[in-house]
Coordinates of C-alpha atoms and ligand atoms in Angstrom, one line a residue:
Chain A
X1 CA 0.0 0.0 0.0
X2 CA 2.6 2.5 1.1
X3 CA 4.8 1.4 -1.8
X4 CA 2.2 1.9 -4.4
X5 CA 1.3 5.3 -3.1
X6 CA 4.9 6.2 -3.0
X7 CA 5.2 5.1 -6.7
X8 CA 2.2 7.2 -7.5
X9 CA 3.9 10.2 -6.0
X10 CA 7.0 9.5 -8.0
X11 CA 5.2 9.3 -11.4
X12 CA 2.9 12.1 -10.4
X13 CA 5.8 14.5 -9.9
X14 CA 7.4 13.4 -13.3
X15 CA 4.0 13.8 -15.1
X16 CA 3.7 17.2 -13.5
X17 CA 6.3 18.5 -15.9
X18 CA 4.1 17.4 -18.8
X19 CA 1.1 18.9 -17.1
X20 CA 2.9 22.3 -16.8
X21 CA 3.4 22.1 -20.5
X22 CA -0.3 21.4 -21.1
X23 CA -1.1 24.3 -18.8
X24 CA 1.1 26.6 -21.0
X25 CA -0.9 25.8 -24.1
X26 CA -4.4 25.2 -22.8
X27 CA -4.6 27.9 -20.3
X28 CA -1.9 30.5 -21.1
X29 CA -2.0 30.4 -24.9
X30 CA -5.7 29.2 -25.1
X31 CA -4.5 26.7 -27.7
X32 CA -5.8 23.2 -27.3
X33 CA -2.6 21.5 -28.4
X34 CA -2.9 17.7 -29.1
X35 CA 0.7 17.4 -30.2
X36 CA 1.4 16.2 -26.6
X37 CA 0.4 12.6 -27.3
X38 CA 3.2 12.5 -29.9
X39 CA 5.8 14.7 -28.3
X40 CA 5.7 12.8 -25.0
X41 CA 6.7 9.6 -26.9
X42 CA 9.3 11.6 -28.9
X43 CA 10.9 12.5 -25.6
X44 CA 11.0 8.9 -24.6
X45 CA 12.1 7.6 -28.0
X46 CA 15.0 10.0 -28.4
X47 CA 16.2 9.4 -24.8
X48 CA 16.0 5.7 -25.1
X49 CA 17.7 5.4 -28.5
X50 CA 20.5 7.7 -27.5
X51 CA 21.1 6.0 -24.2
X52 CA 21.2 2.5 -25.7
X53 CA 23.7 3.9 -28.2
X54 CA 26.0 4.9 -25.3
X55 CA 25.2 8.6 -24.9
X56 CA 25.2 9.8 -21.3
X57 CA 21.6 9.9 -20.0
X58 CA 21.7 13.5 -19.0
X59 CA 22.7 14.7 -22.5
X60 CA 20.2 12.3 -24.1
X61 CA 17.5 13.9 -21.9
X62 CA 18.5 17.4 -23.1
X63 CA 18.4 16.4 -26.7
X64 CA 14.9 15.1 -26.0
X65 CA 13.9 18.5 -24.8
X66 CA 15.1 20.1 -28.0
X67 CA 13.2 17.6 -30.1
X68 CA 10.0 18.3 -28.2
X69 CA 10.6 22.0 -28.7
X70 CA 11.0 21.5 -32.5
X71 CA 7.8 19.4 -32.6
X72 CA 5.9 22.2 -30.8
X73 CA 7.2 24.9 -33.1
X74 CA 6.0 22.9 -36.2
X75 CA 2.5 22.7 -34.8
X76 CA 2.7 26.5 -34.1
X77 CA 3.9 27.2 -37.7
X78 CA 1.1 25.1 -39.1
X79 CA -1.4 27.2 -37.2
X80 CA 0.1 30.7 -37.6
X81 CA 1.6 30.5 -41.0
X82 CA -0.4 27.7 -42.6
X83 CA -3.6 29.0 -41.0
X84 CA -4.6 25.5 -40.0
X85 CA -7.1 25.4 -37.0
X86 CA -5.3 24.8 -33.7
X87 CA -6.9 21.5 -32.9
X88 CA -6.2 20.2 -36.4
X89 CA -2.6 21.4 -36.3
X90 CA -2.0 19.4 -33.2
X91 CA -3.8 16.3 -34.5
X92 CA -1.7 16.4 -37.7
X93 CA 1.5 16.8 -35.8
X94 CA 0.6 14.0 -33.4
X95 CA -0.2 11.7 -36.3
X96 CA 3.0 12.5 -38.1
X97 CA 5.0 12.0 -34.9
X98 CA 3.7 8.5 -34.5
X99 CA 5.6 7.4 -37.6
X100 CA 8.5 9.6 -36.8
X101 CA 8.8 8.1 -33.3
X102 CA 8.7 4.6 -34.8
X103 CA 11.5 5.7 -37.1
X104 CA 13.5 7.1 -34.2
X105 CA 13.2 3.9 -32.2
X106 CA 13.3 1.5 -35.1
X107 CA 11.1 -0.9 -33.2
X108 CA 8.0 -0.3 -31.0
X109 CA 9.7 -0.9 -27.7
X110 CA 13.2 -0.1 -26.4
X111 CA 14.1 -1.6 -23.0
X112 CA 16.5 0.4 -20.8
X113 CA 16.8 -2.2 -18.1
X114 CA 20.5 -2.6 -18.0
X115 CA 21.3 0.9 -19.1
X116 CA 22.7 3.7 -17.1
X117 CA 19.8 6.2 -16.8
X118 CA 19.6 9.4 -14.8
X119 CA 17.6 7.5 -12.2
X120 CA 20.0 4.6 -11.8
X121 CA 22.8 7.1 -11.5
X122 CA 20.9 9.0 -8.9
X123 CA 20.1 5.9 -7.0
X124 CA 23.8 5.0 -6.9
X125 CA 24.7 8.4 -5.5
X126 CA 22.0 8.0 -2.8
X127 CA 23.2 4.5 -2.0
X128 CA 26.8 5.3 -1.7
X129 CA 25.9 8.3 0.5
X130 CA 23.7 6.0 2.5
X131 CA 20.8 8.4 2.3
X132 CA 18.2 5.8 1.5
X133 CA 19.3 3.7 4.5
X134 CA 18.9 6.6 6.9
X135 CA 15.3 7.5 5.7
X136 CA 14.3 3.8 5.7
X137 CA 15.6 3.3 9.2
X138 CA 13.4 6.1 10.3
X139 CA 10.4 4.6 8.5
X140 CA 10.9 1.1 9.8
X141 CA 11.2 2.7 13.2
X142 CA 7.6 4.0 12.6
X143 CA 6.5 0.4 12.1
X144 CA 6.5 0.3 8.3
X145 CA 7.4 -3.2 7.0
X146 CA 8.2 -2.6 3.3
X147 CA 10.1 0.5 2.4
X148 CA 10.9 2.0 -1.0
X149 CA 14.2 1.0 -2.6
X150 CA 15.2 4.6 -3.1
X151 CA 14.1 8.1 -2.4
X152 CA 16.4 9.6 -5.0
X153 CA 13.7 9.8 -7.7
X154 CA 11.1 11.5 -5.5
X155 CA 13.5 14.0 -4.0
X156 CA 15.4 14.9 -7.1
X157 CA 12.2 15.1 -9.2
X158 CA 10.6 17.4 -6.6
X159 CA 13.6 19.7 -7.0
X160 CA 13.6 19.6 -10.8
X161 CA 9.8 20.0 -11.1
X162 CA 9.7 22.9 -8.7
X163 CA 12.7 24.5 -10.4
X164 CA 10.7 24.3 -13.7
X165 CA 7.7 25.8 -11.9
X166 CA 9.6 28.7 -10.6
X167 CA 11.3 29.4 -14.0
X168 CA 7.8 29.3 -15.6
X169 CA 6.5 31.7 -13.0
X170 CA 9.3 34.1 -13.6
X171 CA 9.1 33.8 -17.4
X172 CA 5.3 34.6 -17.4
X173 CA 6.1 37.8 -15.6
X174 CA 8.8 39.0 -18.0
X175 CA 8.1 41.4 -20.9
X176 CA 8.0 38.5 -23.3
X177 CA 5.9 36.4 -20.9
X178 CA 3.3 39.1 -20.5
X179 CA 3.0 39.4 -24.2
X180 CA 2.7 35.6 -24.4
X181 CA -0.1 35.6 -21.9
X182 CA -1.9 38.4 -23.7
X183 CA -1.6 36.5 -27.0
X184 CA -3.8 33.8 -25.4
X185 CA -6.1 36.4 -23.7
X186 CA -6.6 39.1 -26.3
X187 CA -4.5 38.6 -29.4
X188 CA -5.8 41.7 -31.2
X189 CA -4.9 43.9 -28.3
X190 CA -1.4 42.7 -27.9
X191 CA -0.7 43.0 -31.6
X192 CA -1.8 46.6 -31.4
X193 CA 1.0 46.9 -28.8
X194 CA 3.6 45.7 -31.3
X195 CA 3.9 42.1 -30.2
X196 CA 4.5 39.5 -32.9
X197 CA 1.7 37.1 -31.9
X198 CA 2.6 34.5 -34.5
X199 CA 6.1 34.3 -33.1
X200 CA 4.9 34.1 -29.5
X201 CA 2.4 31.3 -30.4
X202 CA 5.2 29.3 -32.0
X203 CA 7.7 29.6 -29.1
X204 CA 4.9 29.1 -26.6
X205 CA 4.0 25.8 -28.3
X206 CA 7.8 25.0 -28.5
X207 CA 8.3 25.5 -24.7
X208 CA 5.2 23.5 -23.9
X209 CA 6.2 20.5 -25.9
X210 CA 9.8 20.8 -24.7
X211 CA 8.4 20.2 -21.2
X212 CA 6.2 17.4 -22.4
X213 CA 9.2 15.7 -24.1
X214 CA 11.3 16.1 -21.0
X215 CA 8.6 14.3 -19.0
X216 CA 8.5 11.6 -21.7
X217 CA 12.2 11.1 -21.5
X218 CA 12.3 11.0 -17.8
X219 CA 9.3 8.6 -17.7
X220 CA 11.0 6.2 -20.0
X221 CA 14.0 6.2 -17.8
X222 CA 11.9 5.8 -14.7
X223 CA 9.9 2.8 -16.0
X224 CA 12.9 1.3 -17.8
X225 CA 11.6 1.3 -21.3
X226 CA 10.3 3.5 -24.1
X227 CA 7.1 2.4 -25.9
X228 CA 5.6 3.7 -29.1
X229 CA 2.1 3.8 -27.4
X230 CA 3.0 5.3 -24.1
X231 CA 1.7 8.7 -25.2
X232 CA -1.8 7.7 -25.9
X233 CA -4.3 9.7 -23.9
X234 CA -1.4 11.8 -22.4
X235 CA -3.2 15.0 -23.3
X236 CA -6.2 13.9 -21.2
X237 CA -3.9 13.1 -18.3
X238 CA -2.4 16.5 -18.6
X239 CA -5.7 18.2 -18.7
X240 CA -7.0 16.1 -15.8
X241 CA -4.0 17.3 -13.7
X242 CA -4.6 20.9 -14.6
X243 CA -8.3 20.8 -13.9
X244 CA -8.1 18.8 -10.7
X245 CA -5.3 21.0 -9.4
X246 CA -7.1 24.2 -10.3
X247 CA -10.3 23.1 -8.5
X248 CA -8.4 21.9 -5.4
X249 CA -5.7 24.6 -5.0
X250 CA -7.3 27.5 -6.9
X251 CA -6.1 29.9 -9.6
X252 CA -5.6 33.2 -7.8
X253 CA -2.2 33.9 -9.3
X254 CA 0.1 32.4 -11.8
X255 CA 2.3 31.0 -9.0
X256 CA -0.6 29.4 -7.3
X257 CA -1.9 27.9 -10.6
X258 CA 1.4 26.3 -11.5
X259 CA 1.6 24.9 -8.0
X260 CA -2.0 23.7 -8.5
X261 CA -1.0 21.9 -11.7
X262 CA 1.8 19.9 -9.8
X263 CA -0.5 19.0 -7.0
X264 CA -3.2 18.0 -9.5
X265 CA -0.8 15.7 -11.2
X266 CA 0.1 14.0 -8.0
X267 CA -3.6 13.7 -6.9
X268 CA -4.5 12.2 -10.2
X269 CA -1.8 9.5 -9.9
X270 CA -2.7 8.7 -6.3
X271 CA -6.5 8.5 -7.0
X272 CA -6.0 6.3 -10.0
X273 CA -3.7 4.0 -8.0
X274 CA -6.1 3.7 -5.1
X275 CA -9.0 3.1 -7.4
X276 CA -7.2 0.3 -9.2
X277 CA -6.8 -1.5 -5.9
X278 CA -10.5 -2.1 -5.9
X279 CA -11.2 -5.7 -6.9
X280 CA -13.7 -4.9 -9.6
X281 CA -11.4 -2.5 -11.4
X282 CA -8.4 -3.4 -13.5
X283 CA -5.8 -1.5 -15.6
X284 CA -8.2 -1.2 -18.6
X285 CA -10.4 1.0 -16.5
X286 CA -7.8 3.7 -16.0
X287 CA -9.3 5.8 -18.8
X288 CA -12.8 5.6 -17.3
X289 CA -11.4 6.6 -13.9
X290 CA -9.6 9.5 -15.6
X291 CA -12.7 10.7 -17.3
X292 CA -14.8 10.5 -14.1
X293 CA -12.1 12.4 -12.2
X294 CA -12.1 15.2 -14.8
X295 CA -15.9 15.3 -14.7
X296 CA -15.8 15.4 -10.9
X297 CA -13.3 18.2 -10.9
X298 CA -15.3 20.2 -13.4
X299 CA -18.7 19.7 -11.8
X300 CA -18.0 19.6 -8.1
X301 CA -16.8 23.2 -7.6
X302 CA -20.0 24.4 -9.3
X303 CA -22.2 22.2 -7.2
X304 CA -20.5 23.4 -4.0
X305 CA -20.9 27.0 -5.1
X306 CA -24.6 26.5 -5.8
X307 CA -25.1 24.8 -2.5
X308 CA -23.3 27.5 -0.6
X309 CA -25.3 30.2 -2.4
X310 CA -28.6 28.4 -1.7
X311 CA -27.9 28.0 2.1
X312 CA -26.8 31.7 2.2
X313 CA -30.1 32.8 0.6
X314 CA -32.1 30.5 2.9
X315 CA -30.4 32.0 6.0
X316 CA -31.2 35.4 4.7
X317 CA -34.9 34.5 4.1
X318 CA -35.2 33.1 7.6
X319 CA -33.6 36.2 9.1
X320 CA -36.0 38.4 7.2
X321 CA -39.1 36.5 8.3
X322 CA -37.9 36.6 11.9
X323 CA -37.5 40.4 11.5
X324 CA -41.0 40.8 10.1
X325 CA -42.4 38.6 12.9
X326 CA -40.6 40.7 15.5
X327 CA -41.8 43.9 14.0
X328 CA -45.4 42.6 14.0
Chain B
X1 CA 3.2 62.9 -40.5
X2 CA 0.7 60.6 -42.1
X3 CA -0.1 60.3 -45.8
X4 CA -2.5 58.1 -47.7
X5 CA -2.3 58.2 -51.4
X6 CA -4.9 56.7 -53.7
X7 CA -5.8 54.1 -51.1
X8 CA -8.5 51.8 -52.4
X9 CA -9.9 48.5 -51.1
X10 CA -12.7 46.3 -52.3
X11 CA -14.1 43.5 -50.3
X12 CA -15.3 40.3 -52.0
X13 CA -14.3 41.6 -55.4
X14 CA -16.1 40.0 -58.3
X15 CA -18.9 38.5 -56.3
X16 CA -22.4 39.7 -55.7
X17 CA -21.3 41.0 -52.3
X18 CA -18.6 43.3 -53.8
X19 CA -18.1 46.3 -51.6
X20 CA -15.9 49.2 -52.5
X21 CA -15.0 50.1 -48.9
X22 CA -12.4 52.8 -49.8
X23 CA -12.2 54.5 -53.1
X24 CA -8.9 56.3 -53.9
X25 CA -8.6 58.0 -50.6
X26 CA -6.2 61.0 -50.4
X27 CA -5.4 62.2 -46.9
X28 CA -2.5 64.0 -45.4
X29 CA -2.2 64.7 -41.7
X30 CA 0.2 67.3 -40.3
X31 CA 2.0 66.8 -37.0
X32 CA -0.3 67.5 -34.1
X33 CA -3.5 67.6 -36.1
X34 CA -6.6 66.2 -34.4
X35 CA -9.1 65.0 -37.0
X36 CA -12.6 63.9 -36.2
X37 CA -14.2 61.5 -38.7
X38 CA -17.9 61.2 -39.3
X39 CA -20.1 59.3 -41.8
X40 CA -23.0 56.9 -41.9
X41 CA -22.8 53.1 -41.2
X42 CA -20.7 51.4 -43.7
X43 CA -19.0 54.6 -45.0
X44 CA -15.6 53.0 -44.6
X45 CA -14.4 54.7 -41.4
X46 CA -13.2 51.6 -39.6
X47 CA -11.7 50.3 -42.8
X48 CA -9.7 53.6 -43.1
X49 CA -8.5 53.0 -39.5
X50 CA -7.5 49.5 -40.3
X51 CA -5.6 50.6 -43.4
X52 CA -3.5 53.0 -41.2
X53 CA -2.9 50.5 -38.4
X54 CA -2.0 47.8 -40.9
X55 CA -4.8 45.4 -39.8
X56 CA -5.8 45.5 -43.5
X57 CA -3.7 46.2 -46.5
X58 CA -4.9 48.3 -49.4
X59 CA -5.5 46.9 -52.9
X60 CA -3.8 49.9 -54.4
X61 CA -2.2 53.0 -52.9
X62 CA 0.4 53.8 -50.3
X63 CA 0.4 54.6 -46.6
X64 CA 3.3 56.6 -45.3
X65 CA 4.2 57.7 -41.8
X66 CA 6.9 60.4 -41.4
X67 CA 7.7 60.1 -45.1
X68 CA 8.4 56.4 -44.7
X69 CA 6.4 54.1 -46.9
X70 CA 4.8 51.6 -44.5
X71 CA 2.2 50.0 -46.9
X72 CA 3.7 46.5 -46.6
X73 CA 4.7 46.8 -42.9
X74 CA 2.8 44.3 -40.8
X75 CA 0.5 45.6 -38.1
X76 CA 2.7 44.6 -35.1
X77 CA 5.6 46.5 -36.5
X78 CA 3.6 49.6 -37.3
X79 CA 2.1 49.4 -33.8
X80 CA 5.3 50.8 -32.3
X81 CA 4.2 54.2 -33.7
X82 CA 0.4 53.9 -33.6
X83 CA -1.8 53.8 -30.6
X84 CA -5.3 52.5 -30.9
X85 CA -8.5 52.4 -28.9
X86 CA -11.3 50.2 -30.1
X87 CA -15.1 50.6 -29.8
X88 CA -15.4 47.5 -27.7
X89 CA -14.2 48.1 -24.1
X90 CA -13.1 44.5 -24.0
X91 CA -10.9 44.9 -27.0
X92 CA -8.2 47.2 -25.7
X93 CA -7.1 45.3 -22.6
X94 CA -6.2 41.8 -21.4
X95 CA -9.0 40.8 -18.9
X96 CA -7.1 38.0 -17.0
X97 CA -4.1 40.2 -16.4
X98 CA -3.7 42.9 -13.8
X99 CA -3.8 46.7 -14.3
X100 CA -0.1 47.0 -13.9
X101 CA 0.6 44.0 -16.2
X102 CA -1.6 45.6 -18.9
X103 CA 0.3 48.9 -18.5
X104 CA 3.6 47.0 -18.6
X105 CA 2.6 45.6 -22.0
X106 CA 1.8 49.0 -23.3
X107 CA 5.1 50.3 -21.9
X108 CA 7.0 47.8 -24.0
X109 CA 5.3 49.0 -27.2
X110 CA 8.1 51.0 -28.7
X111 CA 10.9 48.8 -27.2
X112 CA 12.2 45.4 -27.7
X113 CA 10.8 42.9 -25.2
X114 CA 13.3 41.0 -23.1
X115 CA 13.3 38.3 -20.4
X116 CA 13.3 40.9 -17.7
X117 CA 10.3 41.4 -15.3
X118 CA 7.6 43.5 -17.0
X119 CA 6.8 45.3 -13.8
X120 CA 9.4 46.7 -11.5
X121 CA 9.5 49.4 -8.8
X122 CA 10.4 52.2 -11.1
X123 CA 7.7 51.4 -13.6
X124 CA 5.1 50.8 -11.0
X125 CA 5.7 54.4 -9.8
X126 CA 5.3 55.6 -13.3
X127 CA 2.1 53.6 -13.8
X128 CA 0.7 55.0 -10.6
X129 CA 1.5 58.5 -11.6
X130 CA -0.2 58.1 -15.0
X131 CA -3.2 56.4 -13.5
X132 CA -3.7 59.3 -11.2
X133 CA -4.4 61.5 -14.2
X134 CA -7.6 59.5 -14.9
X135 CA -9.1 60.4 -11.5
X136 CA -10.7 57.0 -11.2
X137 CA -8.7 55.7 -8.3
X138 CA -7.2 52.9 -10.4
X139 CA -3.8 53.8 -9.0
X140 CA -4.8 52.0 -5.8
X141 CA -5.9 48.9 -7.7
X142 CA -2.7 48.0 -9.6
X143 CA -3.1 44.3 -8.9
X144 CA -6.8 44.1 -9.8
X145 CA -7.6 42.0 -12.8
X146 CA -8.7 44.2 -15.6
X147 CA -11.7 41.9 -16.3
X148 CA -13.2 43.2 -13.0
X149 CA -13.3 46.9 -14.2
X150 CA -16.3 48.6 -15.6
X151 CA -16.5 49.4 -19.3
X152 CA -15.8 53.0 -18.6
X153 CA -12.8 52.3 -16.4
X154 CA -11.5 49.8 -19.0
X155 CA -11.8 52.4 -21.8
X156 CA -10.0 55.0 -19.7
X157 CA -7.2 52.5 -19.1
X158 CA -7.2 51.6 -22.8
X159 CA -6.8 55.3 -23.7
X160 CA -4.0 55.6 -21.2
X161 CA -2.3 52.5 -22.6
X162 CA -2.6 53.7 -26.1
X163 CA -1.2 57.1 -25.4
X164 CA 1.4 57.1 -22.6
X165 CA 4.3 56.0 -24.7
X166 CA 3.5 58.9 -27.0
X167 CA 3.2 57.1 -30.4
X168 CA 3.3 59.2 -33.6
X169 CA -0.4 58.6 -34.4
X170 CA -3.5 57.9 -32.2
X171 CA -6.5 56.1 -33.8
X172 CA -9.8 56.1 -31.9
X173 CA -12.7 54.2 -33.5
X174 CA -15.9 55.1 -31.8
X175 CA -14.2 54.6 -28.5
X176 CA -17.0 56.2 -26.4
X177 CA -19.9 54.5 -28.3
X178 CA -20.4 51.6 -26.0
X179 CA -20.5 53.7 -22.8
X180 CA -23.4 55.3 -21.0
X181 CA -23.6 59.1 -21.5
X182 CA -21.8 60.2 -18.4
X183 CA -19.0 57.7 -18.9
X184 CA -18.8 58.7 -22.5
X185 CA -18.5 62.3 -21.5
X186 CA -15.7 61.4 -19.1
X187 CA -13.7 59.5 -21.8
X188 CA -14.3 62.4 -24.3
X189 CA -12.9 64.8 -21.8
X190 CA -9.9 62.6 -21.1
X191 CA -9.3 62.3 -24.8
X192 CA -9.3 66.0 -25.3
X193 CA -6.9 66.5 -22.4
X194 CA -4.5 63.8 -23.5
X195 CA -4.3 65.0 -27.0
X196 CA -3.9 68.6 -25.9
X197 CA -1.1 67.6 -23.5
X198 CA 0.8 65.3 -25.8
X199 CA 0.1 67.0 -29.1
X200 CA -0.5 63.5 -30.6
X201 CA -1.6 63.4 -34.2
X202 CA -5.1 61.9 -33.9
X203 CA -7.9 60.4 -35.9
X204 CA -11.1 59.9 -34.1
X205 CA -14.2 58.2 -35.5
X206 CA -17.5 59.2 -33.9
X207 CA -21.2 59.0 -34.7
X208 CA -21.8 61.9 -32.4
X209 CA -21.8 65.0 -34.5
X210 CA -21.6 67.3 -31.5
X211 CA -18.6 65.4 -30.3
X212 CA -17.0 65.7 -33.7
X213 CA -17.5 69.4 -33.6
X214 CA -16.4 70.0 -30.1
X215 CA -13.1 68.0 -30.4
X216 CA -10.2 68.5 -32.7
X217 CA -9.1 71.1 -35.2
X218 CA -10.2 69.3 -38.4
X219 CA -13.2 67.3 -39.5
X220 CA -13.7 64.9 -42.4
X221 CA -16.9 63.3 -43.5
X222 CA -16.9 60.0 -45.3
X223 CA -19.6 58.4 -47.5
X224 CA -19.5 55.3 -49.7
X225 CA -15.7 54.9 -49.2
X226 CA -14.8 58.5 -50.1
X227 CA -13.9 61.6 -48.2
X228 CA -16.6 64.0 -49.2
X229 CA -15.9 66.9 -46.8
X230 CA -12.7 68.1 -45.2
X231 CA -12.9 71.2 -43.0
X232 CA -10.2 72.7 -40.7
X233 CA -9.2 75.6 -38.6
X234 CA -11.5 78.6 -38.1
X235 CA -14.0 77.2 -40.5
X236 CA -14.4 74.1 -38.3
X237 CA -14.9 76.3 -35.3
X238 CA -17.9 77.9 -37.0
X239 CA -19.6 74.6 -37.9
X240 CA -22.9 73.5 -36.4
X241 CA -24.8 70.2 -36.7
X242 CA -27.3 71.9 -39.0
X243 CA -24.7 73.3 -41.3
X244 CA -23.1 69.8 -41.5
X245 CA -26.4 68.1 -42.4
X246 CA -27.1 70.8 -45.0
X247 CA -23.6 70.4 -46.4
X248 CA -24.1 66.7 -46.8
X249 CA -27.3 67.2 -48.6
X250 CA -25.7 69.7 -51.0
X251 CA -22.8 67.3 -51.8
X252 CA -24.7 64.1 -52.1
X253 CA -28.1 65.4 -53.2
X254 CA -29.8 63.3 -50.7
X255 CA -30.7 63.5 -47.0
X256 CA -28.2 62.1 -44.6
X257 CA -30.0 59.1 -43.2
X258 CA -30.8 60.5 -39.8
X259 CA -30.4 57.2 -38.0
X260 CA -29.3 57.0 -34.4
X261 CA -25.9 57.0 -35.6
X262 CA -25.6 60.4 -37.2
X263 CA -27.2 62.6 -34.6
X264 CA -26.1 60.4 -31.8
Ligands
LIG401 N1 -13.6 42.2 -43.7 C1 -14.6 42.6 -44.5 N2 -15.2 41.8 -45.4 C2 -16.2 42.2 -46.2 N3 -16.7 43.4 -46.1 C3 -16.3 44.3 -45.2 C4 -15.2 43.9 -44.3 N4 -14.9 45.0 -43.5 C5 -15.8 45.9 -43.9 N5 -16.6 45.5 -44.9 C6 -17.6 46.3 -45.5 O1 -17.0 47.5 -45.9 C7 -17.9 48.6 -45.7 C8 -17.2 49.7 -44.8 O2 -17.1 49.1 -43.5 P1 -16.6 49.9 -42.3 O3 -16.6 49.0 -41.1 O4 -15.3 50.6 -42.7 O5 -17.7 51.0 -42.1 P2 -17.8 52.1 -40.9 O6 -17.8 53.4 -41.6 O7 -16.8 51.9 -39.9 O8 -19.3 51.8 -40.4 P3 -19.8 51.9 -38.9 O9 -20.2 53.3 -38.7 O10 -21.0 51.0 -38.9 O11 -18.8 51.4 -38.0 C9 -19.2 48.1 -45.1 O12 -20.1 47.9 -46.1 C10 -18.7 46.7 -44.6 O13 -19.8 45.8 -44.7
LIG402 MG1 -16.9 51.3 -37.8

């Protein structure tokens, strides 16, 4: 139980990077970008093929980021220069990427089991420093029987993901970042303030898919393989994270919303993990659970709001009738 | 300052919907001129504005700013030198962003945008000072989302954003039309003040004849894509609404449709 929740946290924090990318397009640019399903796999594919060919994992991961960026800019160019509708631009790119990803990998799955990945390297560092042992001693002291094999993934990914969050927060407050936000909010207005909205859309999509590819590359190293189909439904997972996070944490400011997205991603993983423990549900039901979660996150806040409003009005009515009675 | 030569544009050319929106427009504006533009619906006023801003390109003819031919320059490049306020109060600001962030975007208009914070201490002081000139108390609400402001407040902010970097040309397209009379009067006054203070070369479209007469030092009337009347200086001061209507009748041989628009 503890182990599977721990794993959910680990993957949640990795997927949060992808969710931040989805947040950039869906919320900031107001561009429903479906490239994600493809660029996530591109990240995994590029990382896997480079690592198996002997490249250091960290460099392979960086190259994956660049490839994601390029994929995103192509979607952006399709939309801004080719005047293709945003949804269709993303779908076309996603479709093309499927074949491209297969070309990159040369086969539909690449195992990374005996390779040196960023995570095996981190694990080694933690082991030789004895860090995992110390934490686990503490936990067994608390009465836990089975403990995670390493904390390196969780701790380092927390640092990396929050670093990305803070960079994103900062970026969205810069002169270029403001113009990018306005492009999604009121394109005509920001063009009348001399911003090149086409360029901003293109780089915005580039950044977004760079993050998505990074998440894909890390996820492949985390699970120990890259698979051609690991991106299917990724966009919905990203959206689920954004929506769940927003409804739980709120959207008062940019900083809060990016935090919400990370929390949303973790909540999503944990809830799915817990749900799958139920006897009557199996892996095939993940999508159904996802859809239900998103629906819940979309509908619940409104229901709560209506309920609060109704009780508030009821109280007011009661108070008024009492007043009238007293007056009579 | 601004020169349009033989500017023509036809929409849906060669179809049943063909519309000659502008027909060989000749217009020169001197530095500091404040021109009010009137004309019935569909006369081509907004199209003229869009030609100047670069939102539309002419079929033939040239547009020059400061002797530089800008006919093929895209809108976002021309925007460094042209401030605009639209009719729709929603159009000139970014609703999900704060007042100071909106001002920061306007501040970057004539500069290159960098990866440095858009709002800093120094700029915030400047924004506050500028907002005070509106007398709406917006200087105390720098972190309020612009979407929460009323139409009048937004339009005042739009006007400030369009003008405070002192562009070469200011384009106002019925920017008071969507407001209630008292708010419209407020924005009209602000417009008069700003233009007087900065000496901006201004084109202002309005359906309110009285406003067109009260403001500015030159008046042009458009009809069917042409400029049919161009009056300036002392002659403009002497104009009245009656004289204008009479003039239209004399030129066009018909009554000016006295729809809501014209008498406003
Ligand atoms: N993009 C377009 N496509 C087709 N026709 C257009 C387009 N823009 C304007 N028109 C037509 O060109 C003519 C001039 O339009 P314009 O908007 O310039 O008029 P206007 O003088 O601003 O009118 P109003 O007072 O109603 O704002 C109108 O007949 C309009 O229908
Ligand atoms: Mg118009």
